[in-house]
mmCIF file of C-alpha atoms in Angstrom:
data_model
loop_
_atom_site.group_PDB
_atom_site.id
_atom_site.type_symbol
_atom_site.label_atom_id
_atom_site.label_comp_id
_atom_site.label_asym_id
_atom_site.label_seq_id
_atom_site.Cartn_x
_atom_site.Cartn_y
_atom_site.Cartn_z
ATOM 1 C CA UNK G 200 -50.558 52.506 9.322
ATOM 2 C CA UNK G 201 -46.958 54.042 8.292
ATOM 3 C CA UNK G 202 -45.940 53.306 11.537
ATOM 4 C CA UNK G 203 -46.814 49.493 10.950
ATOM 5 C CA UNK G 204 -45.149 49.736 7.331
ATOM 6 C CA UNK G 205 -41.883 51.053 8.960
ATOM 7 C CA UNK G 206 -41.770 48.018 11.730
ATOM 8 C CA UNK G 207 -42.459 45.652 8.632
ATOM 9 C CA UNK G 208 -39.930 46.890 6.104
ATOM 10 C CA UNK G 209 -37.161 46.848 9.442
ATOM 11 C CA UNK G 210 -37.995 43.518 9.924
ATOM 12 C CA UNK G 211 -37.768 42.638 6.416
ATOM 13 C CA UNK G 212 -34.262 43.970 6.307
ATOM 14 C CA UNK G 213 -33.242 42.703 9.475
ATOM 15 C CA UNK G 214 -34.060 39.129 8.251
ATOM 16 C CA UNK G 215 -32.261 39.539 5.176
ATOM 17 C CA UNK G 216 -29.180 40.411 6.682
ATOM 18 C CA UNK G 217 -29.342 37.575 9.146
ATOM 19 C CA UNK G 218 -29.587 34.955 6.306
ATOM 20 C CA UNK G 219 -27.016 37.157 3.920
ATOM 21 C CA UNK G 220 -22.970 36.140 3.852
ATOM 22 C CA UNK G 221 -20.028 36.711 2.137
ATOM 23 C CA UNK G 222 -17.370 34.407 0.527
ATOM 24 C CA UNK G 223 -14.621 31.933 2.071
ATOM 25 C CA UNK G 224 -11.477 30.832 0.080
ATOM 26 C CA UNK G 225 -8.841 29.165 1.324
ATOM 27 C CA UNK G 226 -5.533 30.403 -0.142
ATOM 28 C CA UNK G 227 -3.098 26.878 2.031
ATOM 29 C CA UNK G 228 -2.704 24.408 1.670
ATOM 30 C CA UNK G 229 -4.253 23.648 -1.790
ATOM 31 C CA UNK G 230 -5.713 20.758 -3.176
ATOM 32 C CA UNK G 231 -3.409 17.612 -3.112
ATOM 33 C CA UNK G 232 -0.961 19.180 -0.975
ATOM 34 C CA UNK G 233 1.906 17.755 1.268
ATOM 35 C CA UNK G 234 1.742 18.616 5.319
ATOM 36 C CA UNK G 235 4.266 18.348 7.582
ATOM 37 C CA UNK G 236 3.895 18.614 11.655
ATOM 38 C CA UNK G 237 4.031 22.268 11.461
ATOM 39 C CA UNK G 238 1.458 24.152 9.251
ATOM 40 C CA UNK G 239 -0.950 27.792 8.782
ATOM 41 C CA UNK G 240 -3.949 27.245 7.102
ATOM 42 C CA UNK G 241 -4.790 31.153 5.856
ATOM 43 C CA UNK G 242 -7.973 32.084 4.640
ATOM 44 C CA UNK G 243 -9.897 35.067 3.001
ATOM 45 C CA UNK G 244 -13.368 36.328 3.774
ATOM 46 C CA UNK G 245 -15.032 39.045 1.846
ATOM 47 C CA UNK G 246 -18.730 40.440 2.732
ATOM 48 C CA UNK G 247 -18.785 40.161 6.045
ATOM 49 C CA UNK G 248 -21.089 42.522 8.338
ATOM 50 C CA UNK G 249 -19.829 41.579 11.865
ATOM 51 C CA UNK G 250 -18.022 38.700 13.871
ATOM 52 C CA UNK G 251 -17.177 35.570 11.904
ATOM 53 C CA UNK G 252 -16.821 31.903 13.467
ATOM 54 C CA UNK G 253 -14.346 29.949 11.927
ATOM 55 C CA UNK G 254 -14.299 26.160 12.186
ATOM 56 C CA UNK G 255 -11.472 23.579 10.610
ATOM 57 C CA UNK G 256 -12.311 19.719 10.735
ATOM 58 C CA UNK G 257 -9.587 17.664 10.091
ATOM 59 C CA UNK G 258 -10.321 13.859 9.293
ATOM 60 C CA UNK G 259 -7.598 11.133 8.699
ATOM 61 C CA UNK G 260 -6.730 7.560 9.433
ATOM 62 C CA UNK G 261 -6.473 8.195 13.123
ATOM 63 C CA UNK G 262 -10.057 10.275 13.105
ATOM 64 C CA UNK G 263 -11.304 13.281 13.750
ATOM 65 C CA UNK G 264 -9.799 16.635 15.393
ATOM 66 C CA UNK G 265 -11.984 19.843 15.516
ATOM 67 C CA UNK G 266 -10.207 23.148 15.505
ATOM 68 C CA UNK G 267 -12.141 26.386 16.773
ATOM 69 C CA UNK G 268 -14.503 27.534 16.402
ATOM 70 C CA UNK G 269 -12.347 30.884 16.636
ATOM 71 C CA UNK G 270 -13.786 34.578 15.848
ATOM 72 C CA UNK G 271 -12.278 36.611 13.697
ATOM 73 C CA UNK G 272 -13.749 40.176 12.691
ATOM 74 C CA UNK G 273 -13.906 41.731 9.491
ATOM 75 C CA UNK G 274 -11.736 45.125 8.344
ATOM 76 C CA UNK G 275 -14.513 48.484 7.319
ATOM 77 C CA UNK G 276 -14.589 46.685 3.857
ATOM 78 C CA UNK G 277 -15.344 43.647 4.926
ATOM 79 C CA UNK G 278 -12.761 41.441 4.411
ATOM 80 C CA UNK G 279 -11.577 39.126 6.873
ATOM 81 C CA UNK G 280 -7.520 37.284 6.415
ATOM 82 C CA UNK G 281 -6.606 34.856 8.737
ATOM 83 C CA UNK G 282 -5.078 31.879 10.273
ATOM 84 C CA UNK G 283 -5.353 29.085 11.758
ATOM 85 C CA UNK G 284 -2.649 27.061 12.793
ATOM 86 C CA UNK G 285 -3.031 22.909 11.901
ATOM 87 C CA UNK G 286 -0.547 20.927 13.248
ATOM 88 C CA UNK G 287 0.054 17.086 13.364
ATOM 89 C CA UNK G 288 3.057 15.289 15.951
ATOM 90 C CA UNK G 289 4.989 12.958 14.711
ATOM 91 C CA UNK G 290 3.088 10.168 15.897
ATOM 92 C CA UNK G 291 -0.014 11.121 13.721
ATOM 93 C CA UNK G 292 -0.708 8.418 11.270
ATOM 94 C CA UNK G 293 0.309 9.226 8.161
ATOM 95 C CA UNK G 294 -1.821 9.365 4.790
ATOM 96 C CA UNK G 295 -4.655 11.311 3.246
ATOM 97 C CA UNK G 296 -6.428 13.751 4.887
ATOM 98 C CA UNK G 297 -9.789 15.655 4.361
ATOM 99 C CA UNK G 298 -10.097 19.430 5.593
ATOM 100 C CA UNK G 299 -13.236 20.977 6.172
ATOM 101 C CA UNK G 300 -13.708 24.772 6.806
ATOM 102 C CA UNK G 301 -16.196 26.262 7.694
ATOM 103 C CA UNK G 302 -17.877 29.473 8.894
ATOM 104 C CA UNK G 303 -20.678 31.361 10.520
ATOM 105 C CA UNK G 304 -21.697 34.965 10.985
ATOM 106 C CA UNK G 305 -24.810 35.836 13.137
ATOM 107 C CA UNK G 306 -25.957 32.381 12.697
ATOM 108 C CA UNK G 307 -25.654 31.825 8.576
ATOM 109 C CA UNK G 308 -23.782 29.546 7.465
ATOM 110 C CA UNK G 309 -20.974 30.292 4.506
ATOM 111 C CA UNK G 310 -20.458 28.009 2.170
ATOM 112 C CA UNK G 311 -17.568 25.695 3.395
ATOM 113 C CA UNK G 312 -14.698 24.731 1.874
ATOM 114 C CA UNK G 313 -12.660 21.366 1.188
ATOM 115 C CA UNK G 314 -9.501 20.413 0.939
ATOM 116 C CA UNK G 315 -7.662 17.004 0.183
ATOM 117 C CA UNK G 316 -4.166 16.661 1.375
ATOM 118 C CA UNK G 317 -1.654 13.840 2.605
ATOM 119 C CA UNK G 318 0.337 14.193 6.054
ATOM 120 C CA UNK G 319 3.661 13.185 6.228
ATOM 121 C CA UNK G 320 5.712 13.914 9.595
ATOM 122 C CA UNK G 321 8.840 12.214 8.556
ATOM 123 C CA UNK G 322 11.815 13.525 7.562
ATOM 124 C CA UNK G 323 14.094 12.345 4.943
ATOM 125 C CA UNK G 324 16.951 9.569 6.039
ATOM 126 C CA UNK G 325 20.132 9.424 4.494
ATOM 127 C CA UNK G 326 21.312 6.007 3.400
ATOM 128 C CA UNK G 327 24.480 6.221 2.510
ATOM 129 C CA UNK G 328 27.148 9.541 1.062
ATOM 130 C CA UNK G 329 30.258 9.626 -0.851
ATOM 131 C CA UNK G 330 32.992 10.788 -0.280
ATOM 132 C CA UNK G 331 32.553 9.632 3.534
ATOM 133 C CA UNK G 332 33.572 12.004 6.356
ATOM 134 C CA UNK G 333 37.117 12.504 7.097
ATOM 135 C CA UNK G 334 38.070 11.224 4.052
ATOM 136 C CA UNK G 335 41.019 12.722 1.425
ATOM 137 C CA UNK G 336 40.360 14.023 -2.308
ATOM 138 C CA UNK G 337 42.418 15.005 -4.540
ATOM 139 C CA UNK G 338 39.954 15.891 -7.715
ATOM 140 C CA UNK G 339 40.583 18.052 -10.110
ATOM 141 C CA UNK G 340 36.647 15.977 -9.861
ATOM 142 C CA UNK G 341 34.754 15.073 -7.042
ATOM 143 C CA UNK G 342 31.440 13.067 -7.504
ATOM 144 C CA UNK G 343 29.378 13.780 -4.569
ATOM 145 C CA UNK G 344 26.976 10.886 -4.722
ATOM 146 C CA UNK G 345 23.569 10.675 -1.697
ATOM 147 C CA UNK G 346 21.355 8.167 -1.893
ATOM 148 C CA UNK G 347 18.339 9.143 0.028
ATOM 149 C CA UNK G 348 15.383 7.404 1.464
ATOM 150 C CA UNK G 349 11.729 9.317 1.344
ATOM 151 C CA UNK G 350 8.790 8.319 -0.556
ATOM 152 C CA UNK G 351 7.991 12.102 -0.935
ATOM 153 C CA UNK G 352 11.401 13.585 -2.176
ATOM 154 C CA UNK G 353 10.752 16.933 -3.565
ATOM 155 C CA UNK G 354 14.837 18.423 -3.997
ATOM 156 C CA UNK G 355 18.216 18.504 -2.661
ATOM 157 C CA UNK G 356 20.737 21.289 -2.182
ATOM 158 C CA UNK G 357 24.589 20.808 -1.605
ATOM 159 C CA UNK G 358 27.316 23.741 -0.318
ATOM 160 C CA UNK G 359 30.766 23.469 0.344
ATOM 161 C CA UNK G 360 32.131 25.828 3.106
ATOM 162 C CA UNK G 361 28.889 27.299 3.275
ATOM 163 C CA UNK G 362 28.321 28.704 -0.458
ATOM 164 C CA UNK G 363 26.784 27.243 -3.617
ATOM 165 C CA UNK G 364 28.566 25.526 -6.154
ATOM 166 C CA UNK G 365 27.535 24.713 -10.000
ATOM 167 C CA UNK G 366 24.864 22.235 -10.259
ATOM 168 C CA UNK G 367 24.322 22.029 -6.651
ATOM 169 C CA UNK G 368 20.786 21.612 -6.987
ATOM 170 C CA UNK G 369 17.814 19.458 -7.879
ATOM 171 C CA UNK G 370 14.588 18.180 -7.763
ATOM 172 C CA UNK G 371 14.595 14.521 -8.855
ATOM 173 C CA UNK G 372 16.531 10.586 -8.003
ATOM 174 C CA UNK G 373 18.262 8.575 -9.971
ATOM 175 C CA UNK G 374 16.843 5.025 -10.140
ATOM 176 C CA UNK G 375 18.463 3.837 -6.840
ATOM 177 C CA UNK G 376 17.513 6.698 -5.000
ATOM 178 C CA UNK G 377 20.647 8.246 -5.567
ATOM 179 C CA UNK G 378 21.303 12.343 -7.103
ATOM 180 C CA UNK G 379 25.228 13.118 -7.236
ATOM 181 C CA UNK G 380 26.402 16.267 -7.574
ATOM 182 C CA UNK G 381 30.031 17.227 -9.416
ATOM 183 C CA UNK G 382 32.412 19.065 -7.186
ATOM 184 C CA UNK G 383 35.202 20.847 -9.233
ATOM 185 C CA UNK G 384 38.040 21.449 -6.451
ATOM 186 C CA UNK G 385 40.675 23.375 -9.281
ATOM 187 C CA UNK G 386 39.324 26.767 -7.808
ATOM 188 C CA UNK G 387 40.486 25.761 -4.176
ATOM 189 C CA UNK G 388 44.132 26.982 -4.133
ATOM 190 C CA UNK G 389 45.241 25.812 -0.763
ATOM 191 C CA UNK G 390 44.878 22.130 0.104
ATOM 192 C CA UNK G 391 43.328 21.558 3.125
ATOM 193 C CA UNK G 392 40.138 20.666 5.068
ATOM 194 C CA UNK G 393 36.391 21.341 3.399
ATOM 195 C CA UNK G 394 33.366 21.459 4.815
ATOM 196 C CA UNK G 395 30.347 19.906 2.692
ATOM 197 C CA UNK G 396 26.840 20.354 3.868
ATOM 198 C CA UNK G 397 23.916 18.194 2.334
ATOM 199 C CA UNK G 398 20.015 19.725 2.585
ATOM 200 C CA UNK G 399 17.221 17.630 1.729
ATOM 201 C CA UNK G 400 13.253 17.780 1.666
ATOM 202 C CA UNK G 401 10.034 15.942 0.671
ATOM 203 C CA UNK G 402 7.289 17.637 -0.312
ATOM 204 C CA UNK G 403 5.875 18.164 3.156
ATOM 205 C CA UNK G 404 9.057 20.050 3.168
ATOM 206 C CA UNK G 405 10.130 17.991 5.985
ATOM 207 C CA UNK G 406 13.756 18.783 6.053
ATOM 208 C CA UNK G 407 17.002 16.800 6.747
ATOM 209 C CA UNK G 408 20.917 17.981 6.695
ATOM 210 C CA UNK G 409 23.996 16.287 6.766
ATOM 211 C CA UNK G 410 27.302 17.984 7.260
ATOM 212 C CA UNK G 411 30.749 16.219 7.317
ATOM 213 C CA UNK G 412 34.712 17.371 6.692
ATOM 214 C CA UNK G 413 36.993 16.403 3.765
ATOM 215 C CA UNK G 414 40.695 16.760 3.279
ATOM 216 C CA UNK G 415 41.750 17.893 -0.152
ATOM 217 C CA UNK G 416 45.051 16.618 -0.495
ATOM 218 C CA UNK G 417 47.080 17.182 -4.438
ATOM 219 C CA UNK G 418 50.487 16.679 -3.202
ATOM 220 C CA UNK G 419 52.442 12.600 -3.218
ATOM 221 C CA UNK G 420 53.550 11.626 -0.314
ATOM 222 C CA UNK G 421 57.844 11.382 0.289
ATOM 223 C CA UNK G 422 59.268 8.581 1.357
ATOM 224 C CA UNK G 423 62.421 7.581 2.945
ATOM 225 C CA UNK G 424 63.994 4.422 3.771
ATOM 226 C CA UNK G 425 66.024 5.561 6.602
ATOM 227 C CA UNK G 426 67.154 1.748 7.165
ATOM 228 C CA UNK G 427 68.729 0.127 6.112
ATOM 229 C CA UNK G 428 71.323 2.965 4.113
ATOM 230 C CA UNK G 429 72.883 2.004 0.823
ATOM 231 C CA UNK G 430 76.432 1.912 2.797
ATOM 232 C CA UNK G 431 75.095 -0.821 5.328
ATOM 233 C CA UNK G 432 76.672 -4.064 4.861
ATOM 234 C CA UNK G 433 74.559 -6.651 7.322
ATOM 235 C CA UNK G 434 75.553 -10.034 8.931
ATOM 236 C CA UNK G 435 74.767 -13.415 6.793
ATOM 237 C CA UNK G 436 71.826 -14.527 8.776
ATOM 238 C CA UNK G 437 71.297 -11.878 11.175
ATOM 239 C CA UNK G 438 67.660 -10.426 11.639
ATOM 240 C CA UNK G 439 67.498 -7.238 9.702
ATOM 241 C CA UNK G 440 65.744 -4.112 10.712
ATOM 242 C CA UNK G 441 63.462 -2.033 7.825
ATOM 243 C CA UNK G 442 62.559 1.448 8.299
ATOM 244 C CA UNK G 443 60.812 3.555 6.285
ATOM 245 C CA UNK G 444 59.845 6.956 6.979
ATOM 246 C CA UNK G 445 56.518 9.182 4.967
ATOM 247 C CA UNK G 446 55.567 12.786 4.736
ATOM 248 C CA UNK G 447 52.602 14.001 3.151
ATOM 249 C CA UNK G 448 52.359 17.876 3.555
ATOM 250 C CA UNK G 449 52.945 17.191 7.541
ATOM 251 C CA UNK G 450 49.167 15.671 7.534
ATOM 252 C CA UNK G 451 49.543 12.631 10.391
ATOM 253 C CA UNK G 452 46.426 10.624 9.239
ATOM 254 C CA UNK G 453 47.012 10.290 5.473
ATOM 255 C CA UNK G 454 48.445 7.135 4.537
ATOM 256 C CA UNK G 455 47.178 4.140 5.527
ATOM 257 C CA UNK G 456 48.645 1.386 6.171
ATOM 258 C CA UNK G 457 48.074 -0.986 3.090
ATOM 259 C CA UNK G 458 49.564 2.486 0.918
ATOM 260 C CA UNK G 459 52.771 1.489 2.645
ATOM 261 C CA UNK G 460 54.211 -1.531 0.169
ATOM 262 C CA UNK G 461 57.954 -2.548 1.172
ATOM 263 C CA UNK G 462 59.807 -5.266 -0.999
ATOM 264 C CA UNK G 463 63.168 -7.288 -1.258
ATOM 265 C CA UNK G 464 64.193 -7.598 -4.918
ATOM 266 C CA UNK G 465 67.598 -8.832 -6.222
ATOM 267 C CA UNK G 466 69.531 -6.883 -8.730
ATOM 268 C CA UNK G 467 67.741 -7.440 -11.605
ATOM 269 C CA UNK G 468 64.628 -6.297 -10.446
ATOM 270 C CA UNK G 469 62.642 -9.961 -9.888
ATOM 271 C CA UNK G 470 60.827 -10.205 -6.100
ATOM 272 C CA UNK G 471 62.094 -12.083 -3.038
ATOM 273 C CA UNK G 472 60.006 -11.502 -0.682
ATOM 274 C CA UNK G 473 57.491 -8.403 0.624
ATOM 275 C CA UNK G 474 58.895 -7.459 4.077
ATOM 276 C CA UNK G 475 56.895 -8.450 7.057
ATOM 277 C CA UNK G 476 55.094 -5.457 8.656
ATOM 278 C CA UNK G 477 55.773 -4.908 12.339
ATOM 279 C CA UNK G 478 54.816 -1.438 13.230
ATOM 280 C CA UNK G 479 53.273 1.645 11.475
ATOM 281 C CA UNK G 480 52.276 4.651 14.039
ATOM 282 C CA UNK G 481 53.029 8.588 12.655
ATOM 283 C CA UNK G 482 53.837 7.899 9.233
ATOM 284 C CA UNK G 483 56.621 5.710 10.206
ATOM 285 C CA UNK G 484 56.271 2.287 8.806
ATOM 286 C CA UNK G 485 58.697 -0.690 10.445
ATOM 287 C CA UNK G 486 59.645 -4.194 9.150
ATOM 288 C CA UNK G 487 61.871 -7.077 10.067
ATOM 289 C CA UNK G 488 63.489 -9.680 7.440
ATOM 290 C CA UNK G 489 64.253 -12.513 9.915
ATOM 291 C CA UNK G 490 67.527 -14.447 10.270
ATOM 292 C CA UNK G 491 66.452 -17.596 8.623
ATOM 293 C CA UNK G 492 65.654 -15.982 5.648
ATOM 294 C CA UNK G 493 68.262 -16.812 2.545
ATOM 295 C CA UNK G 494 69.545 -13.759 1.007
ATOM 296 C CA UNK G 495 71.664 -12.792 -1.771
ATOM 297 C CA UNK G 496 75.241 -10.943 -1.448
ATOM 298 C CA UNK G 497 73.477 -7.703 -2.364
ATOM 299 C CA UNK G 498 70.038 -6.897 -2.438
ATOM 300 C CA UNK G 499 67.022 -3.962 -3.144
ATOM 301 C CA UNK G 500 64.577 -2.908 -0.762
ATOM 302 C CA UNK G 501 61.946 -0.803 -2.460
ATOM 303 C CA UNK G 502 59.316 1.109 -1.404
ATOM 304 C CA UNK G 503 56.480 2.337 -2.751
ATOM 305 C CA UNK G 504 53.534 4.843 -0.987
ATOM 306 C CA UNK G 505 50.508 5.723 -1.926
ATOM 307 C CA UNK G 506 48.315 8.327 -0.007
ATOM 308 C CA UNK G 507 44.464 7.811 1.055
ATOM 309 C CA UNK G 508 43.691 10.886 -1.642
ATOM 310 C CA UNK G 509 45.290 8.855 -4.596
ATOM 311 C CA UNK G 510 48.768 10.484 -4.780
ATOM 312 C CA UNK G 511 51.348 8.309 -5.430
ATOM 313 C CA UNK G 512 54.944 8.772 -3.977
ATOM 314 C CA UNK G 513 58.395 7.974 -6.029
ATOM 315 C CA UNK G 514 59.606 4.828 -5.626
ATOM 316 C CA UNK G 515 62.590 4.479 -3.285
ATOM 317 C CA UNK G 516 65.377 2.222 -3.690
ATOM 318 C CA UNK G 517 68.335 1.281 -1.075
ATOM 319 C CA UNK G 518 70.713 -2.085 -2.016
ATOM 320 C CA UNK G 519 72.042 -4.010 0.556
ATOM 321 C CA UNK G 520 74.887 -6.130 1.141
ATOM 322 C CA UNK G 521 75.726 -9.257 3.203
ATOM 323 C CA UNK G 522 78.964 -10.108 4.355
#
């Protein structure tokens, strides 16, 4: 009759722990959150007697994936922490999702757990930046102005030369799409070139980075008419020659051509003519004032430069004379 009891009570017990489980939580993604292509969905289990069978069901616009299930066994107190990696490629349709986990242990079921999130595999495009690469600045202020296109945006970050600078940082768009950050180049002591990185993500923290040079350049340009001299007396009607020479801290590339404005004037100042440009390779700009062009007995040719930072160069003046 004990015996009986004993073999009864064992069963009892045996049954109870069968149908007995602990808890699941799942600590990512939370409700309403962004995924990218890459993510870890972590869990906690607490209660657990032996082997646990995980299962995650995924369910979008392009169906239904199953993931596991996989085993995963519980510490001396229980407690189970994994993961369980969910990944989408970048041709997965993007949109809501629905995640179901789910779990069993020695045949019970736990009570599973959903999750509502939205998939987005695309990273951030950049429309358009300013300044543009390769350019020349001269400051003391430098708007740097992005206009970015993501539906998701979550925040930007902007270095130059690979560290921080004030306000480089945010989290929201201007009405256009656009976030600018203020770049204060007085601290730079040297002129010279600057590197200026750009870091963007959305909220799937889907990440995009755009890195470009700029030329800081605070110093005019000097310019030189080299001809004609102020002691050259020219031919009446003879083709003349205009030369006109530009340094700007022995940089090659900064002055462009339409900085380069060469003028006749006569000697009170009013304009003949702007000189016709024939040439302008390594800062050295070249005219021509043709033969059949009426000139006074003496004339100005003046020259003004302005470099592609901004600076502008002192006016140079050389008069002429015919005959």
């Amino acid at each position: 009759m004990k015996l009986r009891l004993l073999f009864a009570l064992f069963a009892l017990l045996t049954t109870a722990m069968a149908g007995a489980v602990g808890t699941l939580t799942v600590t990512s993604p939370t409700e309403g959150a962004f995924l990218g292509g890459t993510n870890s969905l972590k869990f906690n289990i607490t209660g657990a007697q032996v082997e646990v069978q995980v299962t995650v069901t995924v369910t979008g616009p392009g169906g239904t994936t199953t993931i596991g299930p996989q085993p995963f066994t519980p510490d001396t107190d229980g407690h189970i922490t994994g993961i369980i990696p969910v990944n989408f490629s970048q041709s997965s349709p993007e949109g809501p999702y629905t995640i179901v986990v789910s779990a069993t242990e020695n045949g019970a079921s736990y009570v599973p757990v959903t999750i509502h999130v939205t998939v987005d595999v695309t990273k951030p495009k950049f429309y358009d930046f300013n300044p543009i690469a390769d350019s020349f600045v001269r400051g003391p202020n430098v708007p740097i102005v992005v206009k970015v296109i993501d539906a998701n945006f979550k925040n930007y970050k902007v270095q130059v030369n690979g560290q921080d600078i004030p306000n480089n940082t945010g989290t929201t768009l201007d009405s256009d799409n656009t976030f600018t950050v203020p770049w204060n180049v007085t601290g730079i002591l040297q002129d010279g070139a600057q590197s200026i990185s750009i870091d963007v993500k959305d909220q799937a923290d889907n990440d995009a980075t755009q890195s470009f040079t700029v030329t800081i350049d605070r110093v005019a340009p000097t310019t030189t008419i080299t001809y004609p001299r102020s002691d050259t007396r020219v031919r009446p009607h003879s083709t003349i020659p205009i030369t006109v020479d530009i340094n700007d801290s022995g940089q090659s590339n900064s002055v462009a051509v339409t900085g380069v404005d060469v003028v006749l004037q006569n000697m009170s100042g009013h304009l003949i003519m702007r000189v016709p440009r024939t040439s302008f390779q390594s800062n050295r700009w070249t005219g021509r004032i043709l033969s059949s062009t009426n000139l006074p007995h003496q004339f100005k040719v003046v020259a003004n430069t302005v470099d592609k930072a901004g600076n502008v160069g002192v006016t140079q003046t050389t008069v002429v004379t015919v005959g």
